[in-house]
Coordinates of C-alpha atoms and ligand atoms in Angstrom, one line a residue:
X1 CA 0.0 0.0 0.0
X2 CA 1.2 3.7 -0.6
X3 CA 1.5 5.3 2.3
X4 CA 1.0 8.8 1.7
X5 CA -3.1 8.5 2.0
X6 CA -2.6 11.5 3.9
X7 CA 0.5 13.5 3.8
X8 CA -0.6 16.3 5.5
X9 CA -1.4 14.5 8.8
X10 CA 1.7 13.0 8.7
X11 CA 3.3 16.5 8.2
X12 CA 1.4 18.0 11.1
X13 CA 2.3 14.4 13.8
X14 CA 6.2 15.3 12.9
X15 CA 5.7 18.8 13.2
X16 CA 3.4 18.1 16.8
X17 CA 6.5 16.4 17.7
X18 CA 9.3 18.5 17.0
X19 CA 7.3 21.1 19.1
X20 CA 5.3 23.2 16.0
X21 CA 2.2 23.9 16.7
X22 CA 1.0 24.1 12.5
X23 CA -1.3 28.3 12.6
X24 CA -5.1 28.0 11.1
X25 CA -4.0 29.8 7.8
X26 CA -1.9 32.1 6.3
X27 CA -1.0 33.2 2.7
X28 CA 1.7 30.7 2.2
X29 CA 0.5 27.0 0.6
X30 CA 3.3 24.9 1.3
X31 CA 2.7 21.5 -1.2
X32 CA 4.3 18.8 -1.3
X33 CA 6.3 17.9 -4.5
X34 CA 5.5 14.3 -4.0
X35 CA 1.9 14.8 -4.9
X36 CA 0.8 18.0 -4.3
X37 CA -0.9 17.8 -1.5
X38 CA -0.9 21.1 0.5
X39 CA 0.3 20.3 3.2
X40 CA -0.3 23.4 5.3
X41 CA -0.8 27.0 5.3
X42 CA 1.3 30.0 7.0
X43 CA 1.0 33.3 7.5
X44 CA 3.6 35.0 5.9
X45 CA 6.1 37.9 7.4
X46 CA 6.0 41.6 6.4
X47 CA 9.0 43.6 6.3
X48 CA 8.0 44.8 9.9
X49 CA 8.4 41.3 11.4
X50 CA 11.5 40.8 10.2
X51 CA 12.7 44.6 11.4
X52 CA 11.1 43.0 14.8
X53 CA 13.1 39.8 14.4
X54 CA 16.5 41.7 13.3
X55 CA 16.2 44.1 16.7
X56 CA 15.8 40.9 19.0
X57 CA 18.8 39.1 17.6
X58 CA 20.5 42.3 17.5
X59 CA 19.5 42.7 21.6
X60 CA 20.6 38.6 22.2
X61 CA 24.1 39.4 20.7
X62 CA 25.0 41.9 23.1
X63 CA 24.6 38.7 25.6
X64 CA 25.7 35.8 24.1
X65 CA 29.4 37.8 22.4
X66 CA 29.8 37.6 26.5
X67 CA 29.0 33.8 26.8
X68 CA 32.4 32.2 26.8
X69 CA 32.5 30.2 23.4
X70 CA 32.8 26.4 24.9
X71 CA 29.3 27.3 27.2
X72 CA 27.8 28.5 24.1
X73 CA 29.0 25.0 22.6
X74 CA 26.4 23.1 25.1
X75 CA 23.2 25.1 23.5
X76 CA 24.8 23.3 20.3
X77 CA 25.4 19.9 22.0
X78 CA 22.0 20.6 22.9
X79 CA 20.6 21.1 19.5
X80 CA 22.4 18.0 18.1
X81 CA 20.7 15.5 21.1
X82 CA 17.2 17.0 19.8
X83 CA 18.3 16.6 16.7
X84 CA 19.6 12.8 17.2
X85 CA 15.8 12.2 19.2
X86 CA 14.0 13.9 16.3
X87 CA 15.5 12.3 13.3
X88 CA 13.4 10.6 11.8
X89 CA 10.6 13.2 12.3
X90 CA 12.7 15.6 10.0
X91 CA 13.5 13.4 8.0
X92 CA 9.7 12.5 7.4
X93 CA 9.2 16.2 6.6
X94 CA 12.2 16.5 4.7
X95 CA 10.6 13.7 2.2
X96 CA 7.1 15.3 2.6
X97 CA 8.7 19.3 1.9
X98 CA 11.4 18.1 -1.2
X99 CA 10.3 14.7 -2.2
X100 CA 14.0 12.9 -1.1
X101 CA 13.9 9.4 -0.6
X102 CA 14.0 8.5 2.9
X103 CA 17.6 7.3 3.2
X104 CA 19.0 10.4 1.6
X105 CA 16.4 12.4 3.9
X106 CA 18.0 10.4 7.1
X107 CA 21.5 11.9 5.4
X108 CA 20.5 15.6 5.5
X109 CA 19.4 15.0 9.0
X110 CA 22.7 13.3 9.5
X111 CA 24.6 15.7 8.1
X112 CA 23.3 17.9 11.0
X113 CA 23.7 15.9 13.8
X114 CA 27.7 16.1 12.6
X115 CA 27.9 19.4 12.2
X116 CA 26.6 20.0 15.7
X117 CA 29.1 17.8 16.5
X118 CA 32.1 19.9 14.8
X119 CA 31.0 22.7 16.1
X120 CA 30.9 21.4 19.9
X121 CA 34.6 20.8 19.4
X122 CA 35.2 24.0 17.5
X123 CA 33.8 25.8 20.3
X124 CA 37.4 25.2 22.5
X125 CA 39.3 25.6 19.0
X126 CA 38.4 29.0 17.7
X127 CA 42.4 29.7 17.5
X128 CA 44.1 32.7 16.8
X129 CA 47.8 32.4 16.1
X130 CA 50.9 34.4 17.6
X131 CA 53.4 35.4 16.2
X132 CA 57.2 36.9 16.6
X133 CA 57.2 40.8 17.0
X134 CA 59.6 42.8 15.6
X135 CA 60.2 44.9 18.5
X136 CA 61.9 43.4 22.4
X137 CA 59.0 43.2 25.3
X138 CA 56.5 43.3 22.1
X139 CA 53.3 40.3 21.5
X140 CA 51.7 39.8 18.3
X141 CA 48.6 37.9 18.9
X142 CA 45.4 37.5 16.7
X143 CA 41.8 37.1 18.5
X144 CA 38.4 36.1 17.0
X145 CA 35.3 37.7 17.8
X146 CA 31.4 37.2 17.8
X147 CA 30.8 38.9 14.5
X148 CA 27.0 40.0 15.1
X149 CA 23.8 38.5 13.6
X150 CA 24.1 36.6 10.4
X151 CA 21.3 36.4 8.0
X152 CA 21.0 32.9 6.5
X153 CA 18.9 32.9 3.4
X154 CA 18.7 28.8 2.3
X155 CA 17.1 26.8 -0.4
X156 CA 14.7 24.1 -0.9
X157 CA 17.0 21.3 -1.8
X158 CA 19.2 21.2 1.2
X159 CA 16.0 22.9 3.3
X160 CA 17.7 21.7 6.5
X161 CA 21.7 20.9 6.3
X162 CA 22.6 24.2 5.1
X163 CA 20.7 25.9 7.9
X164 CA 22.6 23.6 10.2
X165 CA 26.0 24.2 8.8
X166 CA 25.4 28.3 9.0
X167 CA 24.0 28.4 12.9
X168 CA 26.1 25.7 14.5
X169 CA 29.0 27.5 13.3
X170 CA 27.4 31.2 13.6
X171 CA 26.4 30.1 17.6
X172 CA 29.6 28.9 19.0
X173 CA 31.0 31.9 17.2
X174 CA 28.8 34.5 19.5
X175 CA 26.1 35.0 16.2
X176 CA 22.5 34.9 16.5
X177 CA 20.9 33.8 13.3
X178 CA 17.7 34.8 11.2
X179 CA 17.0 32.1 8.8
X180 CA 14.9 32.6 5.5
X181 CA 14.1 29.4 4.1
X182 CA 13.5 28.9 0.7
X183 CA 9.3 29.3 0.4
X184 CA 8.9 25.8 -0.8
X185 CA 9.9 24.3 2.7
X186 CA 9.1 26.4 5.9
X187 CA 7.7 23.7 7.9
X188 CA 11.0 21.8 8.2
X189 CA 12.6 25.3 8.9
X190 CA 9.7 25.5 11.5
X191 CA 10.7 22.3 12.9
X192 CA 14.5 23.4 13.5
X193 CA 13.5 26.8 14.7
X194 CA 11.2 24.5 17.6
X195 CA 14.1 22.2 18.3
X196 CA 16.6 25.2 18.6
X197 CA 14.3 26.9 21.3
X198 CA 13.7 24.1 23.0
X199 CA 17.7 23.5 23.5
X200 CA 18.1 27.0 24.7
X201 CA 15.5 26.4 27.2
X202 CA 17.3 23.6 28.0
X203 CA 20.8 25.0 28.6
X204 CA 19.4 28.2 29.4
X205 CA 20.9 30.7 26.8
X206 CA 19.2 33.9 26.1
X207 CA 16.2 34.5 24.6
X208 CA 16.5 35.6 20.6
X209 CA 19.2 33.8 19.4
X210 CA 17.1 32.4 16.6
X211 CA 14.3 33.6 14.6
X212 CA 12.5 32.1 10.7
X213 CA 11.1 34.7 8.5
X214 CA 9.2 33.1 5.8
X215 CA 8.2 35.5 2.7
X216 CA 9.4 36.0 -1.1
X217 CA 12.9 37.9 -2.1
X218 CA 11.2 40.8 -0.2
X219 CA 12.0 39.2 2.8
X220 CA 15.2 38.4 1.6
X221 CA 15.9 42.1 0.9
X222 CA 15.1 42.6 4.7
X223 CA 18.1 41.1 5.6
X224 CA 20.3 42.0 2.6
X225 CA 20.1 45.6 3.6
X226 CA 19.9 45.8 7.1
X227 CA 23.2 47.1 8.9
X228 CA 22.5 45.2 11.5
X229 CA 22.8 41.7 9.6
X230 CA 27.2 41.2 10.0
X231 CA 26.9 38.5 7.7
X232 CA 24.4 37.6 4.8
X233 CA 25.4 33.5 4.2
X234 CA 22.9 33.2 0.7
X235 CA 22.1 29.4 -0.9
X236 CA 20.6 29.4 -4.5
X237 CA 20.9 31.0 -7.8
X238 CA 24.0 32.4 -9.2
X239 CA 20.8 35.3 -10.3
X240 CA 20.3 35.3 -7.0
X241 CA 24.3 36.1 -5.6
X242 CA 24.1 38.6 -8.5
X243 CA 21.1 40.5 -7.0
X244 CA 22.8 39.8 -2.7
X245 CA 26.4 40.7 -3.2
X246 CA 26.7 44.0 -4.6
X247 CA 23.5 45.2 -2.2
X248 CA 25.5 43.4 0.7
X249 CA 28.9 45.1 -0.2
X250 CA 27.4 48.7 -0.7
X251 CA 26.8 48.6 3.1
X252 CA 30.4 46.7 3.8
X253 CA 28.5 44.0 5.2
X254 CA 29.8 40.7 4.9
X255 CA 28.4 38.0 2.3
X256 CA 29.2 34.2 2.2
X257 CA 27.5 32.8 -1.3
X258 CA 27.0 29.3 -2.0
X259 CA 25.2 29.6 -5.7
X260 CA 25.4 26.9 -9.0
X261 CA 27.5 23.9 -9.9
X262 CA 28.1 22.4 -13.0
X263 CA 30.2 19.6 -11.6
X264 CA 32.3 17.5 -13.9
X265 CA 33.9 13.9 -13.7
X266 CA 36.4 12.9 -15.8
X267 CA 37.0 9.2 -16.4
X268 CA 40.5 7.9 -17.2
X269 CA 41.2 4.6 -19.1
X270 CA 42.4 3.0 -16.1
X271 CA 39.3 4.4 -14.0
X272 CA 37.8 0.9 -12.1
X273 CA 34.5 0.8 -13.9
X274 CA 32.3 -1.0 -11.5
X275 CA 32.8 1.9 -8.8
X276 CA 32.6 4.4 -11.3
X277 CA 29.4 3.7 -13.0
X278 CA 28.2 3.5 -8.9
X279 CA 30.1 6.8 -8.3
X280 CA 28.3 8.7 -11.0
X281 CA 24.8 7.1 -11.0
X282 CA 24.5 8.5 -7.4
X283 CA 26.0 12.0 -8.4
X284 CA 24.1 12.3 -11.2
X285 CA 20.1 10.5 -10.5
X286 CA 20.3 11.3 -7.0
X287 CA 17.8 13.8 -5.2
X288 CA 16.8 13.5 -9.1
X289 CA 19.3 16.0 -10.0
X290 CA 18.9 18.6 -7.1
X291 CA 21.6 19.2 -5.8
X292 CA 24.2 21.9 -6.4
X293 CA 26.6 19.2 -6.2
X294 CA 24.9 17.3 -8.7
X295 CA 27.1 15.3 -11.0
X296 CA 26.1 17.5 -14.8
X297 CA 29.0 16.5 -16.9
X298 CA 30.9 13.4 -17.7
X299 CA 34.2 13.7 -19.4
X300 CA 35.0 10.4 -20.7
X301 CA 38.4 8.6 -23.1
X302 CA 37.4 8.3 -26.0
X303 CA 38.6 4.6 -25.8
X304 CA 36.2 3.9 -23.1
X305 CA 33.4 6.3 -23.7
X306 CA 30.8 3.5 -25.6
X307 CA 31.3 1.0 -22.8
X308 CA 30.9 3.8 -20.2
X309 CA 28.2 4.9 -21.4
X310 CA 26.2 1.2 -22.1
X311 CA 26.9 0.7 -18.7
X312 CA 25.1 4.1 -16.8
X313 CA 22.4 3.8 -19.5
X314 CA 21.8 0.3 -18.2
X315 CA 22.2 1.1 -14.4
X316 CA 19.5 4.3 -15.3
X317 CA 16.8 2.2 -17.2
X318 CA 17.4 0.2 -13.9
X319 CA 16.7 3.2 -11.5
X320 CA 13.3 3.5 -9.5
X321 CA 11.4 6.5 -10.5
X322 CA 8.7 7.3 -8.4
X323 CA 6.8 8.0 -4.8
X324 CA 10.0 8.6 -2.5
X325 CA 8.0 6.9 0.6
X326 CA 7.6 3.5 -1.8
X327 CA 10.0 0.9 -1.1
X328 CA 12.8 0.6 -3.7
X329 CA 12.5 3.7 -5.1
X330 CA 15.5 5.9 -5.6
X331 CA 14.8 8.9 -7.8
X332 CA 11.8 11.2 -6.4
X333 CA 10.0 13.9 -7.7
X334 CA 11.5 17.5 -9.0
X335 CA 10.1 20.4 -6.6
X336 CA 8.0 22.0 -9.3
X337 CA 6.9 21.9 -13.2
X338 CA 9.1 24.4 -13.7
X339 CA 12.0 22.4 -13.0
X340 CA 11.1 20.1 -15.8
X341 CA 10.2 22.8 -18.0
X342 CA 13.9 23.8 -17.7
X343 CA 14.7 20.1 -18.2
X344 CA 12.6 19.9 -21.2
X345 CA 14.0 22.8 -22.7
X346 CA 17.7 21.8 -22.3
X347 CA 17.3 18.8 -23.2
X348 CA 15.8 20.0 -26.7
X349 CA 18.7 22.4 -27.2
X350 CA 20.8 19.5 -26.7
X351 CA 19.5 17.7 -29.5
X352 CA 19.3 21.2 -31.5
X353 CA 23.2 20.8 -30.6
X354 CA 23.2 17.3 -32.1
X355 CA 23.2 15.9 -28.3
X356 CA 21.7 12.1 -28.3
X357 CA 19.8 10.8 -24.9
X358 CA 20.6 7.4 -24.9
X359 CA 18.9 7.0 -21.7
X360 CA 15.7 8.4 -19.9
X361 CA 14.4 12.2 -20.1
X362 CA 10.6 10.9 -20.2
X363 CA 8.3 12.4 -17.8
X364 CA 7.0 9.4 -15.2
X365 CA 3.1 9.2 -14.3
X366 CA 3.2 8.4 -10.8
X367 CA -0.7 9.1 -9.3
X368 CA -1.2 12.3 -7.5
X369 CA 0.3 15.7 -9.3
X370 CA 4.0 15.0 -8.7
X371 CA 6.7 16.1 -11.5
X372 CA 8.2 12.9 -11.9
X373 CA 11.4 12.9 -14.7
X374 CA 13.8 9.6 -15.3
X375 CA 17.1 10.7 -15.2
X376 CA 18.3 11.8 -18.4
X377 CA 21.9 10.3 -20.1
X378 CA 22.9 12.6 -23.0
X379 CA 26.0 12.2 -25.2
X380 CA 27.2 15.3 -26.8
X381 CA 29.5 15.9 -29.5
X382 CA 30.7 19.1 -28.0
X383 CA 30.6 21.3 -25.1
X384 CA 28.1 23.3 -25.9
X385 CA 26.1 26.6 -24.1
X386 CA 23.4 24.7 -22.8
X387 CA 26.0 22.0 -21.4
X388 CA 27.8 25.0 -20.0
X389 CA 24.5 26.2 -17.9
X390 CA 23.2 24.5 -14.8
X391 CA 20.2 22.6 -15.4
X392 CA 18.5 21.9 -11.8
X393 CA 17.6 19.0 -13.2
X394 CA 19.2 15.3 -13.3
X395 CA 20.7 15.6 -16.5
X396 CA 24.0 14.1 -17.5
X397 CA 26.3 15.5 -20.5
X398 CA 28.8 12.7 -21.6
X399 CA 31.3 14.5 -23.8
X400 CA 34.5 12.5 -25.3
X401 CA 38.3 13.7 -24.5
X402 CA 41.6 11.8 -26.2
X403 CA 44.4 13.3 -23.9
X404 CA 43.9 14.1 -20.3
X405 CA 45.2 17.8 -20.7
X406 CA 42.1 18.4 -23.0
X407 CA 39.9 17.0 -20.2
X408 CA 40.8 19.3 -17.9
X409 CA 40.3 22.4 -20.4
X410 CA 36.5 21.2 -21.0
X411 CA 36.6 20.4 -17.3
X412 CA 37.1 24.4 -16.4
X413 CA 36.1 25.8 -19.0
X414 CA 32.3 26.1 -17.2
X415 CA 31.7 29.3 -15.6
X416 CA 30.7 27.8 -12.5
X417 CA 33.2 26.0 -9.7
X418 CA 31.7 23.8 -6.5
X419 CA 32.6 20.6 -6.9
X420 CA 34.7 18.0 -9.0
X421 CA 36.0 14.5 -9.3
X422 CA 38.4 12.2 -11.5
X423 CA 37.7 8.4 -11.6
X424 CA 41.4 7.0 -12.2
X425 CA 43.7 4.3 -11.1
X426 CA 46.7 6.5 -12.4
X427 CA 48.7 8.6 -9.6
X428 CA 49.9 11.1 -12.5
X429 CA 46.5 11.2 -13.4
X430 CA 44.9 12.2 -10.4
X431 CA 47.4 14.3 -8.9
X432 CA 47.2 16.7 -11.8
X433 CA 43.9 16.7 -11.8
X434 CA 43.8 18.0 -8.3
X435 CA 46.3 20.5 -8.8
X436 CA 44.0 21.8 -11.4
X437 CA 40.5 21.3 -10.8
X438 CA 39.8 24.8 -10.9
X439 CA 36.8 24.2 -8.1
X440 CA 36.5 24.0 -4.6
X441 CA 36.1 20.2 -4.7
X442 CA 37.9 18.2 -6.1
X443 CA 37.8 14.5 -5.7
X444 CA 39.2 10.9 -6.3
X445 CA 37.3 7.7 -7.4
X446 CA 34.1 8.9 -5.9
X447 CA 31.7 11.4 -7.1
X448 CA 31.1 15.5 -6.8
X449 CA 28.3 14.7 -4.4
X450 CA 27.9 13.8 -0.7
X451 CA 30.8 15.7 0.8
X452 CA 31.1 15.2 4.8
X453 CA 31.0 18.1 6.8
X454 CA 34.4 18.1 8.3
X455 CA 35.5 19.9 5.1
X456 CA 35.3 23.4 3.9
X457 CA 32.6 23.4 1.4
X458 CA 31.9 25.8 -1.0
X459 CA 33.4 27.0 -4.9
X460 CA 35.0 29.4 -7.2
X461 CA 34.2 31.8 -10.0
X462 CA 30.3 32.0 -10.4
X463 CA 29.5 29.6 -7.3
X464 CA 30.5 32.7 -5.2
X465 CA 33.5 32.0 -3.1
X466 CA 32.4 31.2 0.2
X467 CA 32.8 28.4 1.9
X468 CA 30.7 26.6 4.7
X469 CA 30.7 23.8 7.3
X470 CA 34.0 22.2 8.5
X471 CA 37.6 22.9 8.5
X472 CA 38.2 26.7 9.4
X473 CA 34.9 27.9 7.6
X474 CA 34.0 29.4 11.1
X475 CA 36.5 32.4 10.2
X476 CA 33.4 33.7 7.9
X477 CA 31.4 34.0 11.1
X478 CA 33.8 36.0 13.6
X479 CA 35.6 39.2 13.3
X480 CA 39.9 38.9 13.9
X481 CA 41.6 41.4 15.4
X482 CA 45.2 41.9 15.4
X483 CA 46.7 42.9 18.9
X484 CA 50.1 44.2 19.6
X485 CA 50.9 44.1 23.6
X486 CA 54.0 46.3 24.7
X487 CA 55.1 43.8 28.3
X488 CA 58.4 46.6 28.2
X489 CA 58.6 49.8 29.7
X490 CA 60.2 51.0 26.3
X491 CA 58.1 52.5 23.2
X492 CA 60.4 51.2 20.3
X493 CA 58.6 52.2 17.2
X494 CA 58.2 49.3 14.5
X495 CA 59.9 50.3 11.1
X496 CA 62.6 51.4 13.2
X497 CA 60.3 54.7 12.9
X498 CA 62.1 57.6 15.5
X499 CA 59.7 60.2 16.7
X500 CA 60.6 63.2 18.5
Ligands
LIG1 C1 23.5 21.5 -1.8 O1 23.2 20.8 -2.7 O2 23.2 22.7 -1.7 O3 27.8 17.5 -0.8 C2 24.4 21.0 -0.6 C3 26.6 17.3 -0.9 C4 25.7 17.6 0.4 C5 25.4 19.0 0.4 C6 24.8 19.6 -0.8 N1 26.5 17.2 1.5 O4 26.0 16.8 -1.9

């Protein structure tokens, strides 16, 4: 039997759970991709609210900068218990709000019970370094800072994990946060907004750490402009980053982007084929295409490139489409028909390009109003505009290289730069292409999806620069000072400057 009979009860039991109380009505409909059910209705915020929202995480920072960063670690230990008891509740929602399979729904959840994690830790390792001074009795010391309030403005196909990644960080670094989801998926930003109050309840930590604002890009413009927002961390579009970042910079405010991929493997003849075809069937068909890290580009020898691409057409025609909650399937709907309106179109410049799908591209019936696509497998006899664009769709280009330097040229020659990967059993091979895999990662026998979150994530050129989650990402979220401490009853001047 299907289970989803009735999504939106099963919407409002995880919500009841993580602590939401779901509001009689409101302007927002909030569907779910999987069959459009609506699942609820919310009011929506007016610029006022979120003016409201801004001044009370603007009055919470002037408490927690004070907190010592390793107590504000335990409202984040918090968070991640909640988040460990809750799991499965978000990831219900997270199925119900994006369509994901369960199993990759579990991994977003996952992914934020580890960042918690990180960030606990991080809270007794926000370092600064010393160094030498130039001048006798003199320190040289660098100190991090609470920054102030950091605006996070998220999408829906990461709805949860890149909210998690933003305010563990942003609160063990002394920053309140206020979170705009993407409209597509409040409730699960409802549910995290519950389970964050409820930790600082629990631990105790001031009130207004952490606020949602739910609206269009007006909202969004709330928080670009504002002065009082240190740090505007912005998921989606590379349209999108166009519009934040100058509005951001005109105020010297502080902007972290995370906008498009248009991720690239390159297969080698000596690449082990068995955990390639694996490698990119998951990059590629997985969250049906969603996600920025989405494998969009294949780069395959030309000696290889038939039997490569027999084999993902086969492991494709083998691929569940369908309702994410039904057993065995793996590739769930797209969020809207939009999305395969954008699919339909590329795909018909591809063949206006001479492109050839040898595999999928058919819209799926599955009952209800879902947009259901099979992935689509597209050989291409060149790299051409539409192969350069990023389809938010699961389409792969296969295009054919004969020497490995070539490879690399089609590889970065893409405007965008998140996320990369070379399937090779050659050491030369590999450790060329990560010297010059222009984006900001670059990987090894697996594929340009499913990083952890111990590393800095993020990418070059027109994916915005910033970078998120683990290794020293945090810097983004604190302010360094440079301090200079004179332990001498001399004032030598540094330059060798004399003064009077
Ligand atoms: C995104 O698609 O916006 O590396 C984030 C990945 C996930 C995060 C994706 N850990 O695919």
């Amino acid at each position: 039997m299907n289970a989803t009979s009735d999504l939106r009860t099963r919407a409002a039991a995880a919500l009841g759970r993580c602590g939401v109380d779901l509001p009689d009505g409101g302007a927002l409909a909030v569907t779910s991709p999987v069959d459009g059910t609506e699942l609820a209705r919310l009011p929506l915020h007016s610029a006022e609210d979120v003016d409201v929202a801004i001044g009370h995480a603007a009055r919470a920072f002037e408490q927690w900068r004070d907190v010592p960063a390793p107590v504000r670690g335990r409202l984040v230990r918090r968070l991640g218990e909640l988040l460990v008891e809750h799991k499965s509740d978000l990831a219900e929602l997270v199925t119900l709000e994006v369509g994901k399979i369960p199993s990759e729904a579990a991994g977003e959840v996952q992914e934020m019970i580890d960042v918690c994690d990180f960030a606990v830790g991080l809270s007794r390792q926000l370092y600064g370094r010393t160094m030498p001074s130039e001048r006798p009795g003199h320190r040289l010391m660098e100190t991090w800072h609470p920054l102030g309030v950091v605006g996070v403005i998220s999408a829906f196909n990461f709805p949860v994990a890149v909210w998690s990644w933003n305010t563990a960080i942003a609160l063990v670094c002394g920053d309140p946060v206020v979170w705009k989801p993407s409209e597509t998926t409040p409730l699960t930003a409802l549910a995290c907004d519950a389970l964050l109050r409820r930790a600082a309840d629990d631990v105790g930590a001031p009130d207004g750490l952490h606020h949602v604002v739910l609206g269009d890009a007006t909202v969004g413009e709330s928080l670009v402009d504002d002065p009082r927002i240190a740090l505007v961390s912005a998921t989606g579009s590379v349209r999108m980053g166009r519009l934040v970042a100058p509005r951001v910079a005109a105020r010297f405010g502080r902007c972290l982007l995370e906008l498009g991929g248009n991720n690239a493997a390159i297969v080698t003849p000596s690449a082990d084929l068995d955990l390639t075809v694996r490698g990119v069937v998951f990059s590629a068909a997985g969250t049906a295409g969603q996600r920025c890290t989405t494998l969009r580009r294949l780069i395959v020898h030309r000696s290889i490139v038939d039997t490569v691409v027999e084999r993902i057409g086969k492991a494709y025609s083998g691929l569940r489409v369908g309702n994410p909650f039904d057993e065995g399937v793996l590739v769930g709907p797209l969020v809207s028909e939009k999305s395969y309106e954008a699919m339909r179109s590329a795909l018909d410049r591809a063949a206006a390009d001479g492109g050839v799908v040898v595999a999928g591209g058919e819209r799926v019936d599955v009952s209800g109003n879902g947009v259901y696509v099979s992935p689509a497998l597209v050989r291409m006899p060149g790299q051409t505009e539409v192969v350069q664009e990023e389809t938010f769709a699961p389409i792969l280009y296969v295009l054919t290289y004969d020497d490995l330097d070539e490879a690399i040229a089609l590889h970065n020659a893409v405007p965008q730069g998140l996320s990369s990967s070379i399937f090779t059993l050659d050491q030369r091979e590999a450790e060329q292409f990560l010297s010059r895999s222009d984006c900001g990662i670059a990987n090894v026998n697996i594929g340009t999806s499913g990083a952890e979150i111990g590393g800095a994530f993020g990418g070059e050129k027109e994916t915005g620069g910033g970078r998120e989650s683990g290794s020293d990402s945090w810097k983004a979220y604190m302010r360094r000072a440079t301090n200079t401490v004179n332990y001498s009853t001399e004032l030598p001047l540094a330059q060798g400057v004399e003064f009077g």
